[in-house]
Structures are given as structure tokens and as C-alpha cells.
PDB file of C-alpha atoms in Angstrom:
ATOM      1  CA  UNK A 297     -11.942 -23.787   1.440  1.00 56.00           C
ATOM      2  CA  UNK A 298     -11.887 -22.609  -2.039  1.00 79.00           C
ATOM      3  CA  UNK A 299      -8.542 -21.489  -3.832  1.00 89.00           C
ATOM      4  CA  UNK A 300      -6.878 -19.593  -1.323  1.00 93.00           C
ATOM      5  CA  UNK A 301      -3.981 -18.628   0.691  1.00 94.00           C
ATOM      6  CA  UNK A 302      -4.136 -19.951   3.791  1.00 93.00           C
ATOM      7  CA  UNK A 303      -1.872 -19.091   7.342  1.00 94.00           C
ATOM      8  CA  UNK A 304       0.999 -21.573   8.586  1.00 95.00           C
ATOM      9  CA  UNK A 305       4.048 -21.283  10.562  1.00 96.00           C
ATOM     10  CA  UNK A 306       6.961 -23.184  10.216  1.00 97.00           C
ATOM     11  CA  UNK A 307       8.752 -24.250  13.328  1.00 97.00           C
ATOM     12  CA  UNK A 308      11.604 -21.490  14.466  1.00 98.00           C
ATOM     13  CA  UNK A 309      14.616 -22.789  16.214  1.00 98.00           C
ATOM     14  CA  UNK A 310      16.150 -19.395  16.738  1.00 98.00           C
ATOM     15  CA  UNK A 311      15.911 -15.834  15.657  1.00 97.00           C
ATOM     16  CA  UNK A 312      18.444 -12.650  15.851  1.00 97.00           C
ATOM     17  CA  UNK A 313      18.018  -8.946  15.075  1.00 96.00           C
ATOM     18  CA  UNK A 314      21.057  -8.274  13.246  1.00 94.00           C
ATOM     19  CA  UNK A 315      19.634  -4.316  11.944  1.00 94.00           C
ATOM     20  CA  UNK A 316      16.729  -2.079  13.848  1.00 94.00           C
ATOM     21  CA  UNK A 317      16.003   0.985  11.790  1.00 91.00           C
ATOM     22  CA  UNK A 318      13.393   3.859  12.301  1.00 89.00           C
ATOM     23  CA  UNK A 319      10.916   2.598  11.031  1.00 90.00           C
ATOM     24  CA  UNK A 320      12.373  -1.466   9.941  1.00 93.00           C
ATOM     25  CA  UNK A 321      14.299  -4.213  10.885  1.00 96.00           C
ATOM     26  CA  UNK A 322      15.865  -6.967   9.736  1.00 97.00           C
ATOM     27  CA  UNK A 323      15.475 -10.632  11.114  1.00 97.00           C
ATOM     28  CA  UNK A 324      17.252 -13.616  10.801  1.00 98.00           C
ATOM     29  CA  UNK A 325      15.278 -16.492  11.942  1.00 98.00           C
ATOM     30  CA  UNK A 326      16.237 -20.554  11.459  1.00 98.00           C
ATOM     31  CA  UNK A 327      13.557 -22.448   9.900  1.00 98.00           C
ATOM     32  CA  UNK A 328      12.669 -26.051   9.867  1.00 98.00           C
ATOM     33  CA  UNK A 329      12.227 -27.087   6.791  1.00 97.00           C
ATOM     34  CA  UNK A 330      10.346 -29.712   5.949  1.00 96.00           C
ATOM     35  CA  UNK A 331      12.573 -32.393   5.820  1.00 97.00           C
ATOM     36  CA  UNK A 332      14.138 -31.628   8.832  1.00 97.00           C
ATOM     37  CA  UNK A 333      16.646 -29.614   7.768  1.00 98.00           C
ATOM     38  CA  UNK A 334      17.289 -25.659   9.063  1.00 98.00           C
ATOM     39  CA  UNK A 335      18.138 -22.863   7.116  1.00 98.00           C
ATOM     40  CA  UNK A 336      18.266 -19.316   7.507  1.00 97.00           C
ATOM     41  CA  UNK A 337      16.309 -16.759   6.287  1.00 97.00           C
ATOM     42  CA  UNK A 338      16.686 -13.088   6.496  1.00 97.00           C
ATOM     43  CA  UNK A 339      13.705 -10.698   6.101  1.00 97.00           C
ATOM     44  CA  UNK A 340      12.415  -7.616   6.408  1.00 96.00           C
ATOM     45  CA  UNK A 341      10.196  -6.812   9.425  1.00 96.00           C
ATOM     46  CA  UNK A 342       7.654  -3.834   8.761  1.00 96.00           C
ATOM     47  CA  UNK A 343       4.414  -2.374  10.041  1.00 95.00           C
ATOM     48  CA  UNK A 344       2.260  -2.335   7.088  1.00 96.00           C
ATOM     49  CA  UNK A 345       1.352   0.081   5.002  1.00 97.00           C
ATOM     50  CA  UNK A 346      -2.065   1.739   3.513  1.00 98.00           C
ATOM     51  CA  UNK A 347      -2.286   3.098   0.015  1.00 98.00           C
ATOM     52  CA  UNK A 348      -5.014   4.878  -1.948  1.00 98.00           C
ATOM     53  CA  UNK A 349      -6.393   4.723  -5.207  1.00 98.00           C
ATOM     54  CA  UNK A 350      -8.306   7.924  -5.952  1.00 98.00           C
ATOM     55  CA  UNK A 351     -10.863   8.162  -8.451  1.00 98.00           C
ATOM     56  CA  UNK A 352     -12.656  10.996  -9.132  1.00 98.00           C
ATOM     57  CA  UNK A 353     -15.903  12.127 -10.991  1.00 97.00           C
ATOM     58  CA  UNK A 354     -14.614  12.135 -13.875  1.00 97.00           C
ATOM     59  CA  UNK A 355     -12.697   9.162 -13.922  1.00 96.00           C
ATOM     60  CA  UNK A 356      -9.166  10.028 -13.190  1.00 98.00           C
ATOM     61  CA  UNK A 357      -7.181   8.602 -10.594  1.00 98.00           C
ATOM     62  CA  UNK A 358      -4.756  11.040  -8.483  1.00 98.00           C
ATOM     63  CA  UNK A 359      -1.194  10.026  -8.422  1.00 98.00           C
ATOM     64  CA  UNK A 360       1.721  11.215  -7.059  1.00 97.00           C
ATOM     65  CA  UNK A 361       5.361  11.438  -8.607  1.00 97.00           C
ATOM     66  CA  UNK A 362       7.923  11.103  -6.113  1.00 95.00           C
ATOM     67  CA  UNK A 363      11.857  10.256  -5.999  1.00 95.00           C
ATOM     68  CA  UNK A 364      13.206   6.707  -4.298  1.00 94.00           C
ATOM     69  CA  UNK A 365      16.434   6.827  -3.792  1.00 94.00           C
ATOM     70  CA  UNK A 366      16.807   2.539  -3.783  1.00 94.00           C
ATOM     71  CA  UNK A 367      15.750   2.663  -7.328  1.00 96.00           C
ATOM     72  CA  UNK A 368      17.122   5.628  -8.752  1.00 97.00           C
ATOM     73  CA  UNK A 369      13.811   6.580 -10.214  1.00 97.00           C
ATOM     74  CA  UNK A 370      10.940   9.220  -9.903  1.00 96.00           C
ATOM     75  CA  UNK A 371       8.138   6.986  -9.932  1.00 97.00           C
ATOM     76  CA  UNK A 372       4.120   7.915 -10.129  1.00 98.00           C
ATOM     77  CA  UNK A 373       2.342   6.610  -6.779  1.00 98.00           C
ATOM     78  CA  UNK A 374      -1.116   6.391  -5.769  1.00 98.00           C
ATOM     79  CA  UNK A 375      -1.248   8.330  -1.935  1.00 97.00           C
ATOM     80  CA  UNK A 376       0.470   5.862   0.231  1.00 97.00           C
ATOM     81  CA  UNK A 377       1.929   5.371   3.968  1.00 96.00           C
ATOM     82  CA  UNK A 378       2.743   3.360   7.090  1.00 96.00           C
ATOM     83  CA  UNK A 379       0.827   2.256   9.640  1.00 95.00           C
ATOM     84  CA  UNK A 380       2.703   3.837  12.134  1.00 84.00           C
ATOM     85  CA  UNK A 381       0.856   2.861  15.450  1.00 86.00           C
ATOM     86  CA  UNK A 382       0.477  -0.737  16.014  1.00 84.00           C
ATOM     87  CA  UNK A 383      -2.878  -2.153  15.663  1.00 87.00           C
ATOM     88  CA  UNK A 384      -3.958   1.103  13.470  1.00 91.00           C
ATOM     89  CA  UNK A 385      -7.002   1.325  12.153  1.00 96.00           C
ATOM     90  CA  UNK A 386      -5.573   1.561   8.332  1.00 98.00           C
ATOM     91  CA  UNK A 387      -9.321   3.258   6.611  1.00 98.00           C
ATOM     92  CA  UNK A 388      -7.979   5.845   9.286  1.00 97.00           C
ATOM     93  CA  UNK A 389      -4.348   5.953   8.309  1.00 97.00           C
ATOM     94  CA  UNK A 390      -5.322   6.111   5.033  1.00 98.00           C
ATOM     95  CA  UNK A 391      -7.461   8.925   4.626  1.00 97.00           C
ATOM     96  CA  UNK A 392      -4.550  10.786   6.532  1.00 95.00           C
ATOM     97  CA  UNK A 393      -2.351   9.774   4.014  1.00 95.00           C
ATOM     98  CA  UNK A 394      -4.680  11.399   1.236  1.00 96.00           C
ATOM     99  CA  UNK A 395      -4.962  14.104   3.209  1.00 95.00           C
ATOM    100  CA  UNK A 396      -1.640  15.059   4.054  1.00 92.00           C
ATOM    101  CA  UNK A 397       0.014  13.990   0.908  1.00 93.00           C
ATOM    102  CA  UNK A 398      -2.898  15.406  -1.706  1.00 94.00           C
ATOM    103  CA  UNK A 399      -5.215  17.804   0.385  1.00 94.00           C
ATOM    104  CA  UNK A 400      -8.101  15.588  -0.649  1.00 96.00           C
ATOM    105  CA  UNK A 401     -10.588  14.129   1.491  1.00 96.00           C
ATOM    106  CA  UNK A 402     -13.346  11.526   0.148  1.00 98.00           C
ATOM    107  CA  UNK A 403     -16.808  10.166   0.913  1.00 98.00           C
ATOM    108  CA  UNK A 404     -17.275   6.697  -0.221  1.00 98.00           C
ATOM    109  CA  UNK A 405     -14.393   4.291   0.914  1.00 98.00           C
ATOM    110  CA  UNK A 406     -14.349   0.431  -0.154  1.00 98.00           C
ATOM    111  CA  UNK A 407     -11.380  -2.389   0.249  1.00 98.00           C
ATOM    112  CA  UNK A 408      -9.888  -2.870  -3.703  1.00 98.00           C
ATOM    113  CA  UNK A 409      -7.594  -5.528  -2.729  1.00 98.00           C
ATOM    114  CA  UNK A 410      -4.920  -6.501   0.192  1.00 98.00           C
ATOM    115  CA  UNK A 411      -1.186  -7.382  -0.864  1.00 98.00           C
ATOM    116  CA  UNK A 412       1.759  -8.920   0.528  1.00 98.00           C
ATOM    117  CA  UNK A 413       4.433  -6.512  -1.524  1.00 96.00           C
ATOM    118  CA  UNK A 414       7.748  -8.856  -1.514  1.00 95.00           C
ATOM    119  CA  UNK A 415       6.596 -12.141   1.086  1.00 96.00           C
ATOM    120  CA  UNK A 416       9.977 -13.566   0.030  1.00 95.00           C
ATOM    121  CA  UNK A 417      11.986 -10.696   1.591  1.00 96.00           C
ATOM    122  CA  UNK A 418       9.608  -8.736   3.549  1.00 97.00           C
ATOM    123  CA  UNK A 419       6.530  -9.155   5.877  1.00 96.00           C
ATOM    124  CA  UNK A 420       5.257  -6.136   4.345  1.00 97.00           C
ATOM    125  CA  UNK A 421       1.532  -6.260   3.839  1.00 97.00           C
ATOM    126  CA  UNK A 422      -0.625  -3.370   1.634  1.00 98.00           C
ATOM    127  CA  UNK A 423      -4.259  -2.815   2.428  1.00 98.00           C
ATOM    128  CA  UNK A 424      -5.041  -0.857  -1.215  1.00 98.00           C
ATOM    129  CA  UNK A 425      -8.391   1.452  -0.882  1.00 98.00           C
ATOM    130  CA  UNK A 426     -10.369   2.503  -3.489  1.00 98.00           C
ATOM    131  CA  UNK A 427     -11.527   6.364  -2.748  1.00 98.00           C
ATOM    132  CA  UNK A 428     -14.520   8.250  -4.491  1.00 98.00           C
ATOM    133  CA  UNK A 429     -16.626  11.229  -4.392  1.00 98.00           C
ATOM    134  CA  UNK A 430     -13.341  13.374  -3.794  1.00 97.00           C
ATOM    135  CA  UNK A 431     -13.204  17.072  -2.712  1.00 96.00           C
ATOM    136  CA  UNK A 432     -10.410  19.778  -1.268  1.00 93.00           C
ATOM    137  CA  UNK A 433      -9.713  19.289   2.085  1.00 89.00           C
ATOM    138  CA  UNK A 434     -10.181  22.100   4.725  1.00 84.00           C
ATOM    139  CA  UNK A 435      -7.830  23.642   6.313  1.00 74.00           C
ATOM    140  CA  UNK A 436      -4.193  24.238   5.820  1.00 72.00           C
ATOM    141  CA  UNK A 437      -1.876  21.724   3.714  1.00 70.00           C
ATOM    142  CA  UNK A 438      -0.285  19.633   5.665  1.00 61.00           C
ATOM    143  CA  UNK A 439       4.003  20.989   5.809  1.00 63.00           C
ATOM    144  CA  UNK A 440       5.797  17.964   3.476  1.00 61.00           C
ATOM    145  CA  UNK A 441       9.680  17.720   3.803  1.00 55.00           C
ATOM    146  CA  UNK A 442      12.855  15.956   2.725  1.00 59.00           C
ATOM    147  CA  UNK A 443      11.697  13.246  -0.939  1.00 64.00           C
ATOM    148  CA  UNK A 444       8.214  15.065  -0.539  1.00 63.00           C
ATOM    149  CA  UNK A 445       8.960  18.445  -0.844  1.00 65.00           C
ATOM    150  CA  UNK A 446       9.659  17.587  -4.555  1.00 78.00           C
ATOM    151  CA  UNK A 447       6.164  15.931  -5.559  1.00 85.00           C
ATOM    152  CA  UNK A 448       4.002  16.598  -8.260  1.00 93.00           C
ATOM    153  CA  UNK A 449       0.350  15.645  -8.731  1.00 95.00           C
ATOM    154  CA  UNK A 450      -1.586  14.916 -11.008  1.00 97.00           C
ATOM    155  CA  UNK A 451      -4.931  13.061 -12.111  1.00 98.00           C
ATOM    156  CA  UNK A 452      -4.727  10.512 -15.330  1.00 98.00           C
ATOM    157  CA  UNK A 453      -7.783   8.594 -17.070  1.00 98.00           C
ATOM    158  CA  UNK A 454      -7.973   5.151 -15.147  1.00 98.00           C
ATOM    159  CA  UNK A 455      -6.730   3.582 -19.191  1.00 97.00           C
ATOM    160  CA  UNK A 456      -4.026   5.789 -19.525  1.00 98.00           C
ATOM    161  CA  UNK A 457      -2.501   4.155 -16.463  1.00 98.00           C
ATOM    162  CA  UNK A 458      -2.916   0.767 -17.670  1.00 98.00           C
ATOM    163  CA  UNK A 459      -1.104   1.340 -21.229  1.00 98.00           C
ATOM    164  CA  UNK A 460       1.369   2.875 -18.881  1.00 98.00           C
ATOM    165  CA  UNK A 461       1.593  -0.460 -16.822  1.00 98.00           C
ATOM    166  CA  UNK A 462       1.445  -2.753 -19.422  1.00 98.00           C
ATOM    167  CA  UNK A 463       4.054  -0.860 -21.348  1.00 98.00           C
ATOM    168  CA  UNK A 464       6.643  -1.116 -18.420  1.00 98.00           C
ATOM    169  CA  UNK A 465       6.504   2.678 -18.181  1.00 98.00           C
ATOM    170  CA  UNK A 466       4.868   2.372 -14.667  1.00 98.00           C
ATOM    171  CA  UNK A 467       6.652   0.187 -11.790  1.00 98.00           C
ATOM    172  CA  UNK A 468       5.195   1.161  -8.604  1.00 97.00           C
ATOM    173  CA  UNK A 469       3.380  -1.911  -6.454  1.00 97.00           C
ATOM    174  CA  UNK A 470       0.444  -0.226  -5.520  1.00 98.00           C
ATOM    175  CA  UNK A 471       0.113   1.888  -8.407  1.00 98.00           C
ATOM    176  CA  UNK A 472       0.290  -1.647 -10.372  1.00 98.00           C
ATOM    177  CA  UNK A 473      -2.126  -3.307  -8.500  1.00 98.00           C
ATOM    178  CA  UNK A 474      -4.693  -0.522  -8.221  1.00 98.00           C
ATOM    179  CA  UNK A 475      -5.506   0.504 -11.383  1.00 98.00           C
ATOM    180  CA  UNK A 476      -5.358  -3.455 -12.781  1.00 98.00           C
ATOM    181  CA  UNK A 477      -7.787  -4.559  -9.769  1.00 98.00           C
ATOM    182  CA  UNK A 478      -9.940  -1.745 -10.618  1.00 98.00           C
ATOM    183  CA  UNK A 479     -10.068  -2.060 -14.362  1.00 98.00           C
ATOM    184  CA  UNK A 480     -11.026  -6.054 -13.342  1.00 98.00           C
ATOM    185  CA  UNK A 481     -13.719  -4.580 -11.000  1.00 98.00           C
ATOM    186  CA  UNK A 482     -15.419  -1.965 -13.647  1.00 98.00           C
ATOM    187  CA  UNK A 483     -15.703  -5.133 -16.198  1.00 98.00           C
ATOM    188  CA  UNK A 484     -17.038  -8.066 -13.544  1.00 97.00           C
ATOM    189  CA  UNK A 485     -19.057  -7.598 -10.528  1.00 97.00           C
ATOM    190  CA  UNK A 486     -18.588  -3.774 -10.019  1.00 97.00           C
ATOM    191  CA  UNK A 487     -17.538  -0.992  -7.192  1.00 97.00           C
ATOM    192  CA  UNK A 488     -20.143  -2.382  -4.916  1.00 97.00           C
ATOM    193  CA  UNK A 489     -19.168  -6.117  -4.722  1.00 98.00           C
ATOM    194  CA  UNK A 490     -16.104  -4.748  -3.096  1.00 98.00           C
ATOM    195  CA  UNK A 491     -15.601  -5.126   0.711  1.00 98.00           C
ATOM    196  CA  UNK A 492     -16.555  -2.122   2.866  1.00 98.00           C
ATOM    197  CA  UNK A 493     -13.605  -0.007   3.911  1.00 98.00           C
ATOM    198  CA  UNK A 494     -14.194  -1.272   7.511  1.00 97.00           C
ATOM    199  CA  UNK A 495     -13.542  -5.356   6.543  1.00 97.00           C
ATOM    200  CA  UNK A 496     -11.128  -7.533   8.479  1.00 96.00           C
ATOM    201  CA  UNK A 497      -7.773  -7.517   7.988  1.00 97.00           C
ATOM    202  CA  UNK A 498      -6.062 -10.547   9.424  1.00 95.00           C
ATOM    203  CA  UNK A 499      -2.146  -9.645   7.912  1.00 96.00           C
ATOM    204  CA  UNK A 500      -2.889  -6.591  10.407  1.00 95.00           C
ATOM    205  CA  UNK A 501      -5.629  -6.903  12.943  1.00 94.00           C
ATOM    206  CA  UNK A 502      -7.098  -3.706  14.108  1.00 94.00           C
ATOM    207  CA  UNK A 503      -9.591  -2.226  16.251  1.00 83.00           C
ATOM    208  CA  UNK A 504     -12.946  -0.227  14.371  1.00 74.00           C
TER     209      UNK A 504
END
């Protein structure tokens, strides 16, 4: 099997919805632990999310700055979103995402790593893409609103980001993840021992 995680399911005795939001919920289920016991656990139920890591010829990846409100910050992002149809196919949602949130449209698409953002509070799962041989995209920009009406872009060396991270100037998940998995990537096996942007995804099955 090889040093992995590996699926399991604990035995549920009873679960309740307590919060449905617009796009979330939150669950309460009881759990049997181990010894017998039950407990509680609340979490966060959510759809999954896509997020993109956009590199282009010259090296720079395009982020995103954008307000959350939950952590009073303006944080830089790599081009992210939800899977907002069940069973998605995410390469799909995310080159909408870099479309509609960047106006930038790419040829070569591979995996760079798949995430589970906050498993002790959330069954949020991130598919991260890594997304070269960028260009404009056609057409009109897509119409943003509300947190992204306010967002600035730019493009940053791939290192830059890194001192960033490592300084604790940086704090977004995906942004975090990216550019570390990548900088591993560019000094072991390379781009192309990445999966293709097509590979399965059991945290979110999908159709091709």
C-alpha cells in the first residue's frame, strides 16, 4: 500500500442538519468511537472546490488579491472556485474559474496536488491545477460583483511567493500549497511526472 491515506468510515448512529446555507451546511453527526463510546461532531459540509496555479512564460504565477470578510484580511489567491454542480468535471470548473476571474485561458493543464483544506472541521476537498502556456481570453470579461469587484491582479516570480510564504506574509491554502508543491516539482521529478489534468479524483468523483 505504500504510505498513504487511505478511506474509512466510522459507524454513524445519528445525524442532524442544524444550518443549510447557499452554498454550505453544517452537520452534526454521532460517531462511534472506537471504544464504543459516541460523540458528536459538527462539520462543515461543502461541494469542493478547484483552484489554479498559473504560470506563465516567464515564470510568474497570476494571483489574485481579494477581501474575506472571516479573516479580516485582503489576502493574494491563486484563481479559485466551487464546484457548483454535483459530480462536475473540476479541469472544467477550473478553467472557468481562470477565465472569469483573470480573462486568461491556458493550453497545457496537469494535476499539482489534491487537498483536504480543514478535514477536522470541513469536508472540503481542493483539486489544485497547475496551468501553462497562458494567453488573453476572447471575448468579453466576465461582469464580477460584491468581494470581487475590488480585486487586483497581478503576476509574481514563482520565489518571490515562497519568501512570502515562508515569511508568514502569505496565508492563503491554495496559494500555500501551490507554489510549495511546485517549487518541490521544478527540483525532483519535474512538470511532466505530474498527473494529467483529466486523473481520478476519488474525494469528488466525476464524469470526463
Amino acid at each position: 500500500m505504500g504510505f498513504q491515506d487511505t478511506p474509512e468510515e466510522w459507524q454513524v448512529t445519528a445525524t442532524v442538519t442544524p444550518f443549510t446555507g447557499n452554498k454550505t451546511s453544517v452537520r452534526t453527526d454521532d460517531v462511534v468511537m472506537p471504544d464504543g463510546s459516541v460523540h458528536s461532531r459538527d462539520y462543515q459540509v461543502h461541494p469542493g472546490s478547484v483552484a489554479v496555479l498559473a504560470v506563465d512564460d516567464d515564470g510568474r504565477v497570476l494571483v489574485l488579491r481579494q477581501y474575506r470578510h472571516p479573516v479580516r484580511h485582503k489576502l493574494w489567491e491563486i484563481p479559485a472556485g466551487l464546484l457548483d454542480i454535483p459530480g462536475e468535471n473540476p479541469l472544467h470548473a477550473a478553467q472557468r474559474e481562470l477565465y472569469e476571474e483573470a480573462h486568461v485561458k491556458a493550453e497545457d493543464w496537469r494535476v499539482l496536488t489534491d487537498v483536504y483544506t480543514t478535514p477536522g472541521g470541513c469536508d472540503e476537498a481542493v483539486r489544485i491545477f497547475l496551468a501553462r502556456d497562458l494567453s488573453e481570453a476572447e471575448g468579453e470579461r466576465f461582469a464580477v460583483s460584491e468581494e470581487e469587484a475590488d480585486m487586483e491582479q497581478a503576476r509574481v516570480p514563482l520565489q518571490e511567493l515562497v519568501r512570502g510564504v515562508l515569511a508568514g506574509d502569505l496565508h492563503n491554502n491554495c496559494l500555500v500549497v501551490g507554489v510549495l508543491s511546485l517549487t518541490a516539482v521544478l527540483a525532483g521529478d519535474g512538470v511532466d511526472s505530474l498527473r494529467p489534468a483529466e486523473a481520478p479524483w476519488p474525494a469528488r468523483p466525476f464524469e470526463a
